[in-house]
Amino acid sequence: MKTPQEYAQSVRQLDRNLYVLGERVGDCTTHPMLRLSLNTLAQTYAMAQDPSVSEWFVRQGLDGQPINCFTSLHRSNQDLLNKVKALRRLGQETGTCFQRCVGWDALNTLHSTTHEMDQALGTHYHSCFLDYLRYVQNNDLVCNGAMTDVKGDRGLRPSQQADPDLYLHVVERRPDGIVVRGAKAHQTGAIFSHEIIVMPTLALRADEKDYAIAFAIPSDSKGLTHILGRQPSDTRKLEGGAMDLGNARYGTHEALVIYDDVFVPTERVFMDGEWQFSGTLVERFAGYHRQSYGGCKVGVGDVLIGAAALAAEHAGVANASHVKRKLNEMVHLNETLYACGLACSVAGQATPSGTYLVDLLLANVCKQNVTRLPYEIARLAEDLAGGLTVTMPSEKDLQNPQIGGWVDKYLKGVAEVPTSDRMRILRLIENFTLGTAAAAYRTESMHGAGSPEAQVIMIGRLSDLESKKAMARRLAGIESADTADNAP
Ligand code: SF4
Ligand code: FE
C-alpha cells in the first residue's frame, strides 16, 4: 500500500491535459485551487496506515495481500457494513467528499456484471477485469468513476441527439481496441486519480450498442482533457489565508472530462455493445453509491452538528431549550441516514460472482433520504449559527492593525471564547452549507448517484405493490385467487 507521500508523488508524475479557470495547468499537485482536494485523497491512504482503523480500511486483495479498502471487493455483509463505517469515519476526519468511492463502487459493479455477462452471452470480459483489478490493487491506485454523460436534450435518447457526442460512444473499432468520443460531467476527484473507469449512464436499447461501453483508462491518456468545475466561493483559496476557507485542511473537486477520440486497448474494455447488461450495470453501481452516502454524508453531518453546537455555545445560548431540541433533531436526521446505510448493507446478498451487492430497495431509500435530510440539517445549522455566517468581515479585516481591534471587540460572543474561534466555527458552517463543501453536502446529496426521481422510479419498481395489495385483501376478507387457498 502507498503512503500519502508516495500517492502524491505518483499523481504528480501524471501528464494530464488540465485546465483551471481557463488556463492550462502543469503540476496539479501544487495549484492552490486543488491542493485541499489532494489532501483529502491522501487521507484515504493515511487511514490505511493507521492500525487503530485497519479493520475498516485494510482488506485482502485477490491474491491474499493487504490492500487499501478502496480497491477491494465486498465478500460479505460485514464488508458492506465496514464500508459504510469507513466512509463515515473519513467524513468526520475531512468534512468533505474524499473522492475515492465512485471507483470503489465501479470495481464491485464490474466484478459481478462482467461475470454474469460472460455466463449469459459467452463474452470474455471477466478475466480482463480481474487482470485490471489485480493491477489496481497491487499499485494501490485511485480509480475515478465516470458515469454521468452530459446528456444534451433530456427528452431524446442518446442516438436521437442532434450531436451524437452528447453521450460517450464508440467511434471506431480496431483489431486491438476501440476509440471513444464524448464527455462525462461531475467527475469527482478526476484530476487526482490514476485511472478512470467509464460506464454507461443509463439502461440502453438494442439500437444503442455504440453507447453500451465500459472500460478503464489511465487518467492521462492521449485525447483526455480535464476542466476543473467551479464551487461556491472557490477563489477564496487564492486569497492566501486559512480562516475564510472554513475548512483549511481538506476540500474536493469535480471536473468536466472530455474524451476526444481516446483509444482503449481490448484488454481494458469490459463491455462493448452488450446493451442487455447496461441496465444491470447502472442499477448496481447506483445501488452501491446510494449506500455510500449513508456513510460519507453522515460523517460530514457529524462535523456540522458539532459546529452548530459550538456556535450556540459561543453565542451563549447553548442551554436554551430550543437549541437543545434543534441539535437533537439534527442528530436524529443524521442517524436516520446512517441507519439506512447500515440496513441496505445487512440486507445485501451475494451475486453469482461471489461479490456482495447491497439491497437495492433499501439503498434507494437511503439515497432518497439523503436528497432531503442534509438540507434540513443544514437549515438547522444555519438557524443556530445566525446571520453573521454570511455577513462577517474577513480574516484580513481581523488582522488589519487599524480595524482588527474593532472586529475582535464587536464580534465577540461569550467572554471566554476568543473572537477568532467564533469566526472559525461560523466559517466552517458557511463552508458546509453555502461554500465549497456545499457542492458535496447539499447539491451532491440531491443529484449525486442519481437525482431524486431516479430513486423514486427504482423504489416503485422494487416495492412489489401487488404483494402488499394481496395482504390487504386477505385481512379485509376479500376473496381472490391468491387469498382463497389460504382462507381459514
Ligand atoms: Fe465518496 Fe461520498 Fe464523495 Fe461519493 S460523495 S465520492 S460516496 S465521499
Ligand atoms: Fe458522489
Coordinates of C-alpha atoms and ligand atoms in Angstrom, one line a residue:
M1 CA 0.0 0.0 0.0
K2 CA 1.2 3.5 -0.8
T3 CA 1.9 6.1 1.9
P4 CA 0.2 9.5 1.4
Q5 CA 3.5 10.9 0.2
E6 CA 4.0 8.1 -2.3
Y7 CA 0.5 8.7 -3.6
A8 CA 1.1 12.5 -4.0
Q9 CA 4.3 11.8 -5.9
S10 CA 2.6 9.3 -8.2
V11 CA -0.1 11.7 -9.3
R12 CA 2.5 14.5 -9.8
Q13 CA 4.1 12.3 -12.4
L14 CA 0.9 12.0 -14.5
D15 CA 1.0 14.2 -17.5
R16 CA -2.6 15.2 -17.9
N17 CA -4.2 17.9 -20.0
L18 CA -5.7 20.1 -17.3
Y19 CA -7.4 23.5 -17.3
V20 CA -8.2 25.6 -14.3
L21 CA -10.1 28.9 -14.6
G22 CA -9.3 29.0 -18.4
E23 CA -5.6 28.3 -18.1
R24 CA -3.5 25.2 -18.8
V25 CA -2.0 23.9 -15.5
G26 CA 1.2 21.8 -15.4
D27 CA 1.6 20.4 -11.9
C28 CA -1.8 19.8 -10.5
T29 CA -0.5 18.9 -7.0
T30 CA 0.7 22.5 -6.1
H31 CA -2.2 24.6 -7.6
P32 CA -4.0 26.5 -4.8
M33 CA -7.4 25.7 -6.2
L34 CA -6.6 21.9 -6.0
R35 CA -4.3 21.5 -3.0
L36 CA -7.1 20.8 -0.4
S37 CA -8.6 18.2 -2.7
L38 CA -5.3 16.3 -2.9
N39 CA -5.0 16.4 0.9
T40 CA -8.4 14.7 1.2
L41 CA -7.5 11.9 -1.2
A42 CA -4.1 11.5 0.5
Q43 CA -6.1 10.9 3.7
T44 CA -7.6 7.8 2.2
Y45 CA -4.0 6.4 2.1
A46 CA -3.2 7.7 5.6
M47 CA -6.2 5.9 7.1
A48 CA -4.9 2.5 5.7
Q49 CA -1.6 3.1 7.6
D50 CA -3.4 3.7 10.9
P51 CA -3.6 0.4 12.9
S52 CA -6.5 1.7 15.0
V53 CA -8.8 1.8 12.0
S54 CA -7.3 -1.0 9.9
E55 CA -10.4 -3.2 10.5
W56 CA -12.3 -0.8 8.2
F57 CA -9.6 0.5 5.8
V58 CA -7.4 -2.6 5.1
R59 CA -8.7 -5.7 3.3
Q60 CA -7.3 -8.7 1.4
G61 CA -6.7 -8.5 -2.3
L62 CA -7.3 -11.1 -4.9
D63 CA -4.0 -12.8 -4.0
G64 CA -4.5 -12.5 -0.3
Q65 CA -2.2 -9.5 0.0
P66 CA -3.2 -6.5 2.3
I67 CA -4.8 -3.7 0.2
N68 CA -6.5 -0.4 0.8
C69 CA -10.2 -1.0 1.1
F70 CA -10.9 1.4 -1.7
T71 CA -9.6 -1.2 -4.2
S72 CA -11.4 -4.2 -2.6
L73 CA -14.3 -6.4 -3.4
H74 CA -17.1 -6.9 -0.9
R75 CA -17.1 -10.5 0.1
S76 CA -19.7 -10.5 2.9
N77 CA -22.3 -8.4 4.6
Q78 CA -19.7 -7.4 7.1
D79 CA -17.6 -5.9 4.3
L80 CA -20.6 -3.9 3.2
L81 CA -21.1 -2.7 6.7
N82 CA -17.4 -1.8 7.2
K83 CA -17.6 0.2 4.0
V84 CA -20.3 2.5 5.5
K85 CA -18.4 2.8 8.8
A86 CA -15.1 3.7 6.9
L87 CA -16.9 6.3 4.9
R88 CA -18.5 7.9 8.0
R89 CA -15.1 7.9 9.7
L90 CA -13.5 9.6 6.7
G91 CA -16.3 12.2 6.5
Q92 CA -15.7 13.0 10.2
E93 CA -12.0 13.3 9.5
T94 CA -12.1 15.5 6.4
G95 CA -15.5 17.2 6.5
T96 CA -15.8 16.8 2.7
C97 CA -16.0 14.3 -0.1
F98 CA -12.9 12.1 -0.3
Q99 CA -13.4 11.3 -4.0
R100 CA -12.4 7.6 -4.0
C101 CA -15.7 5.8 -3.5
V102 CA -17.0 6.1 -7.1
G103 CA -14.1 4.0 -8.3
W104 CA -14.6 1.5 -5.5
D105 CA -18.3 1.1 -6.4
A106 CA -17.4 0.8 -10.1
L107 CA -14.9 -2.1 -9.3
N108 CA -17.5 -4.0 -7.4
T109 CA -20.1 -3.4 -10.0
L110 CA -17.9 -4.6 -12.9
H111 CA -16.8 -7.7 -11.0
S112 CA -20.3 -9.1 -10.8
T113 CA -21.7 -7.7 -14.0
T114 CA -18.8 -9.0 -16.3
H115 CA -19.2 -12.4 -14.6
E116 CA -22.9 -12.6 -15.4
M117 CA -22.4 -11.1 -18.9
D118 CA -19.9 -13.8 -19.8
Q119 CA -22.2 -16.6 -18.5
A120 CA -25.2 -15.3 -20.4
L121 CA -23.6 -14.1 -23.6
G122 CA -20.3 -16.1 -23.9
T123 CA -18.2 -13.0 -23.8
H124 CA -14.7 -12.8 -22.1
Y125 CA -14.7 -9.7 -20.1
H126 CA -14.4 -11.1 -16.6
S127 CA -10.8 -12.3 -16.9
C128 CA -9.8 -8.9 -18.4
F129 CA -11.4 -7.3 -15.5
L130 CA -9.7 -9.5 -12.9
D131 CA -6.3 -8.7 -14.5
Y132 CA -7.2 -5.0 -14.3
L133 CA -8.3 -5.3 -10.6
R134 CA -5.1 -7.0 -9.7
Y135 CA -3.1 -4.1 -11.3
V136 CA -5.2 -1.6 -9.3
Q137 CA -4.8 -3.5 -6.0
N138 CA -1.1 -4.1 -6.4
N139 CA -0.3 -0.5 -7.2
D140 CA -2.9 1.0 -4.7
L141 CA -4.4 3.2 -7.4
V142 CA -7.2 5.8 -7.2
C143 CA -9.8 4.9 -9.7
N144 CA -12.2 7.6 -10.7
G145 CA -15.7 6.5 -11.8
A146 CA -17.1 8.3 -14.9
M147 CA -20.8 7.7 -15.0
T148 CA -22.7 10.9 -16.0
D149 CA -22.9 11.8 -19.6
V150 CA -23.7 15.4 -20.4
K151 CA -27.0 14.2 -21.9
G152 CA -27.9 17.2 -24.1
D153 CA -31.7 17.2 -24.7
R154 CA -33.1 15.0 -21.9
G155 CA -36.2 14.3 -23.9
L156 CA -34.2 12.4 -26.5
R157 CA -32.4 9.0 -26.4
P158 CA -28.6 9.0 -26.9
S159 CA -28.8 8.1 -30.6
Q160 CA -31.5 10.8 -31.3
Q161 CA -29.4 13.7 -30.1
A162 CA -28.6 16.5 -32.6
D163 CA -25.0 15.9 -31.6
P164 CA -24.1 12.2 -31.2
D165 CA -21.2 13.0 -28.9
L166 CA -23.5 14.2 -26.1
Y167 CA -23.4 10.6 -24.8
L168 CA -20.0 9.0 -24.8
H169 CA -19.8 6.4 -27.6
V170 CA -17.5 4.2 -29.8
V171 CA -16.5 6.0 -33.0
E172 CA -14.1 3.3 -34.3
R173 CA -13.5 -0.4 -33.7
R174 CA -10.0 -1.6 -34.4
P175 CA -8.5 -5.1 -34.1
D176 CA -6.6 -4.0 -30.9
G177 CA -9.3 -1.9 -29.2
I178 CA -11.9 0.9 -29.6
V179 CA -11.8 4.6 -30.0
V180 CA -14.3 6.6 -27.9
R181 CA -15.7 10.2 -28.0
G182 CA -17.8 12.3 -25.7
A183 CA -17.7 13.9 -22.3
K184 CA -18.5 13.0 -18.7
A185 CA -19.7 15.6 -16.2
H186 CA -19.2 15.9 -12.4
Q187 CA -16.2 13.6 -12.3
T188 CA -15.4 13.8 -8.6
G189 CA -11.7 13.5 -7.9
A190 CA -10.8 13.0 -11.6
I191 CA -7.7 15.2 -11.6
F192 CA -6.0 13.3 -8.8
S193 CA -7.0 9.8 -10.0
H194 CA -4.6 7.4 -11.7
E195 CA -7.3 5.6 -13.6
I196 CA -10.8 6.4 -15.0
I197 CA -13.4 3.8 -15.2
V198 CA -16.1 4.7 -17.7
M199 CA -19.6 3.2 -17.6
P200 CA -22.9 3.9 -19.4
T201 CA -25.2 6.4 -17.7
L202 CA -28.5 4.7 -18.4
A203 CA -30.1 1.4 -19.5
L204 CA -29.6 1.2 -23.2
R205 CA -31.6 -0.4 -26.1
A206 CA -30.6 -2.7 -28.9
D207 CA -30.0 0.2 -31.4
E208 CA -27.7 1.9 -28.9
K209 CA -24.9 -0.6 -28.9
D210 CA -22.2 2.1 -29.5
Y211 CA -23.2 3.7 -26.2
A212 CA -23.2 0.4 -24.3
I213 CA -19.5 0.6 -23.3
A214 CA -17.5 0.2 -20.1
F215 CA -13.7 0.5 -19.9
A216 CA -10.8 1.7 -17.9
I217 CA -8.0 4.1 -19.0
P218 CA -5.1 5.9 -17.3
S219 CA -6.3 9.5 -16.4
D220 CA -3.5 11.0 -18.5
S221 CA -4.4 9.1 -21.7
K222 CA -4.0 10.8 -25.0
G223 CA -7.1 12.7 -26.0
L224 CA -8.4 13.3 -22.5
T225 CA -8.9 16.9 -21.2
H226 CA -9.8 17.7 -17.6
I227 CA -11.6 21.0 -16.9
L228 CA -12.0 21.9 -13.3
G229 CA -15.5 22.7 -12.2
R230 CA -16.3 25.7 -10.0
Q231 CA -17.5 25.5 -6.4
P232 CA -19.2 28.3 -4.4
S233 CA -16.5 30.7 -3.0
D234 CA -13.7 28.7 -4.6
T235 CA -11.4 31.7 -5.3
R236 CA -11.1 32.2 -1.5
K237 CA -8.4 29.5 -2.0
L238 CA -6.4 32.1 -3.9
E239 CA -6.5 34.7 -1.1
G240 CA -3.8 33.1 0.9
G241 CA -5.5 32.9 4.3
A242 CA -7.0 30.0 6.2
M243 CA -9.9 31.2 8.3
D244 CA -12.1 32.3 5.4
L245 CA -11.9 28.9 3.9
G246 CA -13.8 27.4 6.8
N247 CA -12.1 24.1 6.2
A248 CA -8.5 25.0 5.6
R249 CA -7.2 21.4 5.5
Y250 CA -9.5 19.5 3.2
G251 CA -11.6 20.0 0.1
T252 CA -12.8 18.3 -3.0
H253 CA -13.1 18.9 -6.7
E254 CA -15.2 17.9 -9.7
A255 CA -14.2 18.0 -13.4
L256 CA -15.7 18.0 -16.8
V257 CA -13.7 15.4 -18.7
I258 CA -13.5 15.5 -22.5
Y259 CA -12.8 12.2 -24.4
D260 CA -11.6 13.4 -27.8
D261 CA -11.1 10.2 -29.7
V262 CA -9.4 8.2 -26.9
F263 CA -8.1 4.8 -27.7
V264 CA -8.9 2.0 -25.3
P265 CA -7.0 -1.3 -25.8
T266 CA -9.1 -4.5 -25.9
E267 CA -7.8 -5.8 -22.5
R268 CA -9.2 -2.6 -20.8
V269 CA -12.7 -3.0 -22.3
F270 CA -15.3 -4.5 -20.0
M271 CA -18.5 -4.0 -22.2
D272 CA -18.7 -3.2 -25.8
G273 CA -22.2 -3.4 -27.3
E274 CA -23.8 -5.7 -24.7
W275 CA -26.8 -3.3 -24.2
Q276 CA -28.7 -6.1 -22.4
F277 CA -26.4 -5.7 -19.3
S278 CA -26.2 -1.9 -19.3
G279 CA -29.3 -1.7 -17.0
T280 CA -27.8 -4.2 -14.6
L281 CA -24.6 -2.3 -14.5
V282 CA -26.2 1.1 -14.0
E283 CA -28.6 -0.3 -11.3
R284 CA -25.8 -2.0 -9.3
F285 CA -23.4 1.0 -9.5
A286 CA -26.2 3.3 -8.4
G287 CA -27.1 0.9 -5.6
Y288 CA -23.5 0.8 -4.2
H289 CA -23.2 4.6 -4.5
R290 CA -26.5 5.3 -2.9
Q291 CA -25.3 3.1 0.0
S292 CA -22.1 5.2 0.2
Y293 CA -24.0 8.3 1.0
G294 CA -25.3 6.6 4.1
G295 CA -21.7 6.8 5.4
C296 CA -19.9 9.8 3.9
K297 CA -22.7 12.4 4.3
V298 CA -23.3 11.2 7.9
G299 CA -19.7 11.8 8.8
V300 CA -19.8 15.3 7.3
G301 CA -23.1 15.8 9.2
D302 CA -21.4 14.8 12.5
V303 CA -19.0 17.7 12.0
L304 CA -21.7 20.1 11.0
I305 CA -23.7 19.2 14.1
G306 CA -20.6 19.7 16.3
A307 CA -20.0 23.1 14.6
A308 CA -23.6 24.2 15.2
A309 CA -23.4 23.2 18.9
L310 CA -20.2 25.2 19.2
A311 CA -21.7 28.2 17.5
A312 CA -24.6 28.1 20.0
E313 CA -22.0 27.9 22.9
H314 CA -20.0 30.8 21.6
A315 CA -23.2 32.9 21.4
G316 CA -24.2 32.0 24.9
V317 CA -27.4 30.1 24.0
A318 CA -26.3 26.5 24.5
N319 CA -28.7 26.0 27.3
A320 CA -31.8 27.3 25.6
S321 CA -34.3 24.5 25.2
H322 CA -35.0 25.2 21.5
V323 CA -31.2 25.0 20.8
K324 CA -31.0 21.6 22.5
R325 CA -34.1 20.4 20.7
K326 CA -32.7 21.5 17.3
L327 CA -29.4 19.8 18.0
N328 CA -31.2 16.6 18.9
E329 CA -33.3 16.9 15.7
M330 CA -30.1 17.2 13.7
V331 CA -28.7 14.0 15.3
H332 CA -32.0 12.2 14.7
L333 CA -31.9 13.1 11.0
N334 CA -28.2 12.2 10.6
E335 CA -28.6 8.8 12.3
T336 CA -31.6 8.1 10.2
L337 CA -29.3 8.3 7.1
Y338 CA -26.7 6.1 8.9
A339 CA -29.4 3.5 9.7
C340 CA -30.3 3.4 6.0
G341 CA -26.7 2.9 5.0
L342 CA -26.3 0.0 7.5
A343 CA -29.7 -1.5 6.7
C344 CA -29.0 -1.9 2.9
S345 CA -25.6 -3.5 3.8
V346 CA -27.1 -6.0 6.3
A347 CA -29.8 -7.0 3.8
G348 CA -27.3 -7.3 0.9
Q349 CA -26.7 -10.6 -0.8
A350 CA -24.1 -12.4 -2.8
T351 CA -24.2 -12.2 -6.6
P352 CA -23.2 -15.2 -8.7
S353 CA -19.6 -13.9 -8.9
G354 CA -19.3 -14.0 -5.1
T355 CA -19.3 -10.3 -4.7
Y356 CA -21.9 -8.9 -2.3
L357 CA -24.4 -6.4 -3.5
V358 CA -26.4 -4.1 -1.3
D359 CA -30.2 -4.5 -1.0
L360 CA -31.3 -2.2 -3.9
L361 CA -34.6 -1.2 -2.4
L362 CA -33.1 -0.1 0.9
A363 CA -30.1 1.6 -0.9
N364 CA -32.6 3.7 -2.9
V365 CA -34.5 4.5 0.2
C366 CA -31.1 5.6 1.7
K367 CA -30.3 7.9 -1.1
Q368 CA -33.9 9.3 -1.3
N369 CA -33.5 10.4 2.3
V370 CA -30.1 11.8 1.5
T371 CA -31.8 14.1 -1.0
R372 CA -33.8 15.6 1.9
L373 CA -32.3 15.3 5.3
P374 CA -28.9 17.0 4.9
Y375 CA -30.9 20.1 3.7
E376 CA -32.8 20.1 6.9
I377 CA -29.6 19.5 8.9
A378 CA -28.0 22.4 7.0
R379 CA -31.1 24.6 7.6
L380 CA -31.0 23.9 11.4
A381 CA -27.2 24.7 11.4
E382 CA -27.9 28.0 9.7
D383 CA -30.7 28.7 12.2
L384 CA -28.3 28.1 15.1
A385 CA -25.4 29.9 13.6
G386 CA -27.2 33.1 12.8
G387 CA -26.7 35.8 10.1
L388 CA -23.1 36.5 11.0
T389 CA -22.2 33.4 9.0
V390 CA -22.8 35.3 5.8
T391 CA -22.1 38.9 6.8
M392 CA -18.9 38.7 8.8
P393 CA -15.8 40.6 7.8
S394 CA -12.8 38.7 6.5
E395 CA -9.8 37.3 8.2
K396 CA -7.8 40.1 6.6
D397 CA -10.0 42.7 8.4
L398 CA -9.4 40.9 11.7
Q399 CA -5.7 41.1 11.1
N400 CA -5.7 44.7 10.0
P401 CA -3.9 46.9 12.5
Q402 CA -6.4 49.8 12.0
I403 CA -9.7 47.9 12.2
G404 CA -8.8 44.5 13.6
G405 CA -9.4 45.6 17.1
W406 CA -12.9 46.6 16.3
V407 CA -13.7 43.3 14.5
D408 CA -12.3 41.5 17.5
K409 CA -14.3 43.6 20.1
Y410 CA -17.6 43.7 18.3
L411 CA -17.8 40.1 17.0
K412 CA -17.2 38.7 20.5
G413 CA -19.8 36.3 21.9
V414 CA -19.2 34.9 25.4
A415 CA -16.3 36.5 27.1
E416 CA -14.1 33.4 27.5
V417 CA -14.1 32.4 23.8
P418 CA -11.7 34.2 21.5
T419 CA -13.4 36.1 18.7
S420 CA -11.2 34.3 16.2
D421 CA -12.5 30.9 17.4
R422 CA -16.1 32.0 17.0
M423 CA -15.3 33.3 13.5
R424 CA -13.6 30.0 12.5
I425 CA -16.7 27.9 13.5
L426 CA -19.1 30.2 11.7
R427 CA -16.8 30.0 8.6
L428 CA -16.9 26.2 8.8
I429 CA -20.7 26.2 8.9
E430 CA -20.7 28.6 5.9
N431 CA -18.3 26.2 4.1
F432 CA -20.6 23.2 4.6
T433 CA -23.9 25.0 3.9
L434 CA -23.0 27.6 1.3
G435 CA -19.3 27.4 0.4
T436 CA -17.1 25.0 -1.4
A437 CA -18.2 22.0 0.7
A438 CA -21.9 22.7 0.0
A439 CA -21.2 21.3 -3.5
A440 CA -20.8 17.9 -1.8
Y441 CA -23.0 18.2 1.2
R442 CA -26.0 19.8 -0.5
T443 CA -26.1 19.6 -4.3
E444 CA -24.4 16.3 -4.5
S445 CA -26.8 14.9 -1.8
M446 CA -29.5 15.9 -4.2
H447 CA -28.1 14.8 -7.5
G448 CA -25.1 12.6 -6.8
A449 CA -25.6 8.8 -7.5
G450 CA -28.7 9.9 -9.4
S451 CA -31.3 12.7 -9.0
P452 CA -34.3 12.1 -6.6
E453 CA -36.6 10.9 -9.3
A454 CA -34.2 8.1 -10.2
Q455 CA -34.6 6.6 -6.8
V456 CA -38.4 7.1 -6.8
I457 CA -38.6 5.0 -10.0
M458 CA -36.4 2.3 -8.5
I459 CA -38.4 2.2 -5.3
G460 CA -41.6 1.9 -7.3
R461 CA -40.0 -1.0 -9.4
L462 CA -38.7 -2.9 -6.4
S463 CA -41.6 -2.3 -3.9
D464 CA -43.8 -5.3 -5.0
L465 CA -47.0 -3.4 -4.6
E466 CA -49.0 -6.5 -5.7
S467 CA -47.9 -8.4 -2.6
K468 CA -49.0 -5.6 -0.4
K469 CA -52.4 -5.4 -2.1
A470 CA -52.8 -9.2 -1.5
M471 CA -52.0 -8.7 2.2
A472 CA -54.7 -6.0 2.4
R473 CA -57.3 -8.1 0.5
R474 CA -56.7 -11.1 2.8
L475 CA -57.2 -9.1 6.0
A476 CA -60.2 -7.3 4.6
G477 CA -61.8 -10.7 3.8
I478 CA -61.8 -10.1 0.0
E479 CA -61.8 -13.4 -1.9
S480 CA -59.4 -13.6 -4.7
A481 CA -57.3 -16.3 -6.4
D482 CA -54.3 -15.5 -4.3
T483 CA -56.2 -15.5 -0.9
A484 CA -58.7 -18.4 -1.5
D485 CA -56.0 -21.1 -0.8
N486 CA -55.1 -19.5 2.5
A487 CA -58.6 -19.0 3.8
P488 CA -59.1 -20.4 7.3
Ligands
SF4_1 FE1 -17.4 9.1 -1.7 FE2 -19.4 10.5 -0.6 FE3 -17.6 11.7 -2.2 FE4 -19.3 10.0 -3.3 S1 -19.8 11.9 -2.2 S2 -17.1 10.1 -3.7 S3 -19.5 8.5 -1.6 S4 -17.2 10.8 -0.2
FE2 FE -20.9 11.1 -5.3

